[in-house]
């Protein structure tokens, strides 16, 4: 792949080394023009007619499933099994409720302490709402396999740990869940667009994820949900929104679930955000995922080795081998201040409580020179204690 050409497809500010695409992807150059065209030429000129004739004549209303199919190709999902819309938290609630209804004789939701907190919060909220005695059982990531038993209704796991980058074996844990009669939900927020994913080969029951990280659709971009095709028509949606209805514009007084993946739609599609996602996904038409993964491991390994050599005060939090996603994390008791000092130098990563410095490696816009420069800056920040200043110690709202 031509990595130099790929980099030109993103807007990156001069003087910035961006190692936070795992939290918010940078702006694809084509996305700004695509959103402008949607605003001015479609919303501006077509007005409400855009629902039928916008999106280059295909209609805004069909964007969630069309874009779902494009994302499906990145996660190994067949056509008609992915739809885009709403937020990741909403999608967690939807699939978790659906899974529990399919296992009415079981009461345990199994997750791990490396899961993203919103997944756990949504599970807690659903349990309280149902009031049927369900239990959220949270174990250490390395203990998931031994914790799956006949009491478990569903496993709720994030494939790549958002803090450490540790990667679960999706196929093995899904098979183990099925062997014990449980269903498997996979959160792909730190997987989709970062490395090869194959939900079909893994036989995953449900998968969810966001589009504003590695897929570069912009802040607040909508989530996606995948449901294994043979399960789709068995779902009785708890969030029975009007666009998940079998005939939304019949305006029936009672809900009838739509066919297949359509029933996982809830609210009105966010048209401007979908326009950005549409443009961002054009980039992925030209990406070779095995090459991307190999390059990601090469760059993140280069950073891991460099930091390990030059920054002895940092403790590795990520696996040193290939069992990590597209990020590297280190621990430091003043991790927040260290990261703020680094950002002030133009090297942007992020911090995750209590002590994690997190760095994402996206080969589409990062190369060896950026990796080496980031290592050098980090070493200087630590060696000189540059981080030990009031402006870096004071925590902001978003860390």
XYZ file of C-alpha atoms in Angstrom:
399
model
C 0.000 0.000 0.000
C 1.074 3.585 -0.630
C 1.082 5.016 2.888
C 2.227 8.455 1.709
C -0.777 8.713 -0.576
C -3.103 7.587 2.204
C -1.799 10.311 4.502
C -2.773 12.953 1.917
C -6.409 11.900 2.335
C -6.521 13.340 5.854
C -6.380 16.891 7.135
C -3.681 17.022 9.806
C -2.539 20.320 11.351
C 1.076 21.306 10.753
C 3.409 20.485 13.620
C 1.128 17.839 15.161
C 1.912 14.170 15.660
C -1.517 12.630 16.115
C -1.521 9.446 18.178
C -5.146 9.652 19.277
C -7.036 8.347 16.266
C -8.165 5.515 18.530
C -10.277 8.104 20.379
C -11.233 10.516 17.587
C -10.081 9.978 14.035
C -8.815 12.985 12.065
C -10.856 14.722 9.392
C -10.813 13.012 5.990
C -10.266 15.711 3.373
C -13.225 14.476 1.338
C -15.591 14.579 4.317
C -15.665 18.377 4.534
C -16.727 18.675 0.898
C -19.233 15.853 1.228
C -20.911 17.457 4.250
C -20.893 20.868 2.521
C -22.620 19.345 -0.495
C -25.179 17.632 1.724
C -25.926 20.912 3.506
C -26.006 23.253 0.531
C -27.031 21.140 -2.452
C -29.278 18.633 -0.725
C -30.711 20.105 2.480
C -30.566 23.597 0.987
C -32.105 22.792 -2.374
C -34.034 19.564 -1.904
C -35.380 20.377 1.545
C -37.538 17.492 2.790
C -37.323 15.825 -0.627
C -33.809 14.795 0.368
C -35.201 11.847 2.315
C -36.108 10.262 -1.011
C -33.663 11.866 -3.448
C -30.640 13.024 -1.420
C -27.414 11.014 -1.022
C -26.767 11.195 -4.767
C -30.297 10.117 -5.620
C -30.469 7.114 -3.296
C -32.258 8.959 -0.499
C -31.147 9.829 3.012
C -33.563 7.315 4.530
C -31.679 4.309 3.185
C -28.240 5.498 4.294
C -28.164 3.537 7.603
C -28.391 0.146 5.883
C -26.243 1.080 2.876
C -23.493 2.347 5.133
C -24.044 -0.650 7.385
C -23.140 -2.914 4.477
C -19.970 -0.904 3.864
C -18.948 -1.306 7.504
C -19.938 -4.964 7.303
C -17.162 -5.552 4.785
C -14.651 -4.308 7.378
C -15.861 -6.612 10.146
C -16.587 -9.746 8.130
C -20.364 -9.383 8.265
C -22.658 -10.360 5.358
C -24.877 -7.836 3.595
C -28.076 -7.038 5.424
C -26.627 -7.718 8.872
C -25.339 -4.264 9.906
C -27.193 -0.985 10.356
C -25.919 2.442 11.419
C -27.578 4.917 13.777
C -28.018 6.184 17.327
C -25.175 5.910 19.864
C -23.074 2.992 21.024
C -24.774 3.064 24.425
C -28.164 2.664 22.733
C -26.854 -0.263 20.712
C -25.479 -1.940 23.850
C -28.913 -1.667 25.444
C -30.627 -3.068 22.340
C -28.479 -6.140 21.863
C -28.152 -6.938 25.547
C -31.925 -6.840 25.994
C -32.382 -9.001 22.893
C -29.875 -11.564 24.144
C -31.462 -11.818 27.603
C -34.884 -12.406 26.057
C -33.393 -15.305 24.087
C -32.135 -16.901 27.307
C -35.094 -16.407 29.684
C -33.956 -19.163 32.053
C -30.569 -17.549 32.773
C -29.701 -14.496 34.834
C -25.960 -13.766 34.477
C -24.369 -11.188 32.176
C -20.625 -11.874 32.096
C -18.195 -9.054 31.362
C -14.678 -8.077 32.373
C -12.944 -5.215 34.134
C -11.307 -4.106 30.885
C -14.656 -3.409 29.285
C -15.511 0.186 28.463
C -17.522 1.571 31.401
C -20.552 2.622 29.342
C -21.165 -1.030 28.438
C -21.232 -1.900 32.132
C -23.403 1.111 32.983
C -25.957 0.132 30.331
C -25.991 -3.410 31.671
C -26.631 -2.121 35.196
C -29.424 0.116 33.938
C -31.061 -2.663 31.955
C -30.908 -5.015 34.936
C -32.635 -2.410 37.114
C -35.251 -1.763 34.433
C -36.076 -5.429 33.922
C -36.264 -6.157 37.646
C -35.959 -9.898 37.057
C -32.982 -10.696 39.236
C -30.270 -10.508 36.600
C -26.655 -10.182 37.725
C -23.733 -8.399 36.082
C -20.669 -10.526 36.828
C -17.367 -8.714 36.145
C -14.097 -10.656 36.184
C -10.505 -9.899 35.185
C -9.961 -10.107 31.401
C -7.739 -13.162 31.723
C -10.419 -14.952 33.768
C -13.285 -14.683 31.277
C -12.835 -18.163 29.819
C -12.999 -19.914 33.177
C -15.966 -17.786 34.308
C -18.291 -18.930 31.506
C -20.694 -21.524 32.860
C -24.300 -22.684 32.465
C -25.611 -19.729 34.490
C -24.365 -17.209 31.924
C -26.986 -15.873 29.535
C -24.670 -13.632 27.546
C -21.060 -12.507 27.442
C -20.601 -8.757 26.933
C -16.992 -8.116 25.946
C -14.940 -5.473 24.168
C -12.512 -7.191 21.806
C -9.709 -4.682 22.444
C -9.298 -3.313 25.978
C -9.735 0.460 25.728
C -6.981 1.113 28.283
C -4.300 -1.478 27.644
C -4.985 -2.620 24.091
C -5.093 -6.258 25.220
C -7.037 -8.275 22.643
C -9.519 -11.042 23.385
C -9.709 -14.087 21.116
C -13.180 -13.481 19.707
C -13.576 -16.854 18.013
C -12.388 -18.884 21.014
C -14.498 -17.060 23.602
C -17.577 -17.083 21.359
C -17.215 -20.822 20.859
C -16.834 -21.297 24.607
C -19.957 -19.213 25.277
C -21.925 -21.275 22.764
C -20.639 -24.529 24.274
C -22.226 -23.418 27.556
C -25.466 -22.285 25.919
C -24.737 -18.541 26.187
C -24.851 -15.818 23.555
C -21.917 -13.540 22.718
C -21.940 -9.755 22.240
C -18.749 -8.089 20.983
C -17.949 -4.393 21.241
C -15.723 -3.487 18.277
C -15.197 0.183 19.152
C -11.403 -0.294 19.191
C -11.354 -2.953 16.464
C -13.310 -1.767 13.420
C -10.842 -0.086 11.082
C -7.883 -0.961 13.311
C -7.290 -4.564 12.298
C -8.925 -7.501 10.578
C -12.228 -8.569 12.139
C -14.394 -11.481 11.039
C -17.624 -11.752 13.015
C -18.900 -14.442 10.646
C -15.902 -16.720 11.109
C -16.126 -16.153 14.872
C -19.882 -16.896 14.769
C -20.547 -13.814 16.921
C -24.212 -13.358 17.783
C -24.094 -9.571 18.052
C -21.483 -6.894 17.433
C -21.570 -3.173 18.068
C -19.141 -0.339 17.541
C -18.642 3.352 16.894
C -17.538 5.163 13.745
C -15.681 8.182 15.130
C -12.466 6.379 16.099
C -10.598 4.415 13.431
C -13.387 4.939 10.870
C -12.906 8.730 11.060
C -16.551 9.824 10.733
C -16.226 12.752 13.151
C -17.126 13.655 16.743
C -20.452 12.189 17.783
C -20.733 10.018 14.664
C -23.341 7.251 14.952
C -22.758 3.675 16.063
C -23.346 0.449 14.173
C -24.896 -2.865 15.176
C -24.513 -6.314 13.646
C -26.910 -9.176 14.305
C -26.176 -12.660 13.026
C -28.637 -13.226 10.168
C -30.357 -16.281 11.657
C -31.150 -14.334 14.850
C -32.543 -11.161 13.306
C -36.205 -12.095 13.010
C -36.226 -13.517 16.553
C -35.524 -10.131 18.143
C -38.348 -8.308 19.911
C -36.855 -4.799 20.215
C -37.123 -3.096 23.573
C -36.423 0.238 21.896
C -39.217 0.010 19.373
C -38.568 3.251 17.523
C -40.644 4.295 14.569
C -37.892 3.658 12.043
C -37.602 0.068 13.249
C -41.285 -0.409 12.393
C -42.234 -2.659 9.492
C -43.965 0.293 7.799
C -42.839 3.568 9.405
C -44.948 5.793 7.213
C -48.119 3.802 7.677
C -48.187 5.424 11.126
C -49.825 2.394 12.696
C -50.860 2.897 16.333
C -49.018 -0.273 17.399
C -45.480 -1.439 16.772
C -44.639 -4.176 14.273
C -40.909 -4.938 13.998
C -39.331 -4.427 10.611
C -37.733 -7.263 8.678
C -34.229 -8.392 9.538
C -31.683 -5.821 10.610
C -34.147 -2.974 9.948
C -35.786 -3.618 13.314
C -32.577 -2.456 15.027
C -33.170 1.073 13.779
C -34.577 3.451 16.367
C -34.510 7.168 15.636
C -34.182 9.506 12.673
C -30.876 9.109 10.809
C -28.322 11.893 11.544
C -27.942 12.918 7.918
C -24.980 15.290 8.192
C -22.997 12.803 10.255
C -23.844 10.017 7.817
C -22.556 12.172 4.977
C -19.210 12.439 6.752
C -19.194 8.677 7.380
C -19.971 7.996 3.724
C -16.939 10.030 2.639
C -14.723 8.466 5.316
C -15.634 4.951 4.213
C -14.451 5.742 0.676
C -10.916 5.561 2.067
C -11.482 1.989 3.229
C -12.323 0.861 -0.288
C -8.590 1.173 -0.984
C -7.226 -0.311 2.256
C -5.721 -3.779 2.438
C -6.561 -4.843 5.986
C -3.785 -7.458 6.417
C -1.246 -4.867 5.254
C -2.758 -2.312 7.627
C -2.499 -4.712 10.549
C 1.114 -5.602 9.758
C 2.036 -1.926 9.498
C 0.211 -1.115 12.732
C 2.140 -3.768 14.646
C 5.375 -2.541 13.109
C 4.781 1.076 14.148
C 3.394 0.331 17.593
C 6.236 -2.116 18.219
C 8.760 0.545 17.226
C 7.175 2.930 19.718
C 6.985 0.274 22.451
C 10.656 -0.571 22.086
C 11.748 3.064 21.917
C 9.815 4.084 25.007
C 10.972 1.005 26.924
C 14.583 1.978 26.207
C 14.435 5.752 26.751
C 11.684 6.124 29.359
C 12.453 3.708 32.215
C 10.016 5.460 34.563
C 7.091 4.258 32.433
C 5.653 0.804 33.043
C 4.219 -1.059 30.038
C 0.462 -1.655 30.279
C 0.067 -3.245 26.840
C 1.143 -6.694 25.688
C 4.568 -6.637 24.041
C 3.492 -9.219 21.472
C 0.818 -9.279 18.774
C -2.049 -9.859 21.212
C -2.745 -6.118 21.307
C -4.872 -3.876 19.134
C -3.599 -0.767 17.366
C -2.513 1.065 20.506
C 0.222 1.050 23.138
C -0.258 2.126 26.746
C 2.129 2.886 29.593
C 1.586 3.605 33.282
C 2.894 6.561 35.264
C 1.627 7.900 38.597
C 1.483 11.386 37.021
C 0.188 10.115 33.702
C -2.286 12.921 33.201
C 0.308 15.686 33.637
C 2.835 13.842 31.466
C 0.286 13.603 28.656
C -0.644 17.282 28.927
C 3.016 18.277 28.660
C 3.382 16.034 25.630
C 0.290 17.517 23.987
C 1.728 20.994 24.547
C 4.663 19.854 22.411
C 2.289 18.823 19.615
C 2.283 15.082 20.300
C -1.351 14.177 20.936
C -2.228 11.004 22.796
C -4.640 10.689 25.701
C -4.963 9.673 29.344
C -7.202 7.084 30.921
C -7.668 6.893 34.676
C -6.081 6.051 36.919
C -2.600 6.166 35.384
C -2.645 5.202 31.689
C -0.918 7.130 28.903
C -2.500 5.823 25.703
C -1.143 6.110 22.154
C -2.933 4.981 18.997
C -1.175 3.987 15.781
C -3.064 4.428 12.535
C -0.798 3.698 9.557
C -3.089 5.668 7.258
C -1.517 8.864 8.577
C 1.367 7.873 10.903
C 4.870 6.752 9.860
C 8.275 5.976 11.331
C 9.365 9.608 11.593
C 6.344 10.515 13.721
C 6.889 7.481 15.931
C 10.552 8.317 16.547
C 9.798 11.986 17.198
C 7.052 11.061 19.676
C 9.455 8.808 21.598
C 12.014 11.624 21.747
C 9.487 14.179 22.989
C 8.181 11.796 25.643
C 11.688 11.072 26.885
C 12.412 14.795 27.199
C 9.175 15.465 29.080
C 10.069 12.773 31.609
C 13.794 13.459 31.914
C 13.343 17.187 32.577
C 10.138 16.746 34.645
C 8.524 19.170 32.248
C 5.171 17.746 33.276
C 5.529 19.103 36.833
C 3.888 22.464 36.170
C 0.521 23.826 37.349
C -0.988 24.081 33.850
C -0.316 20.379 33.237
C -1.400 19.144 36.679
C -4.852 20.802 36.572
C -7.329 18.352 35.054
C -9.690 19.418 32.284
C -13.202 18.109 31.751
C -12.121 15.760 28.958
C -8.969 13.746 29.634
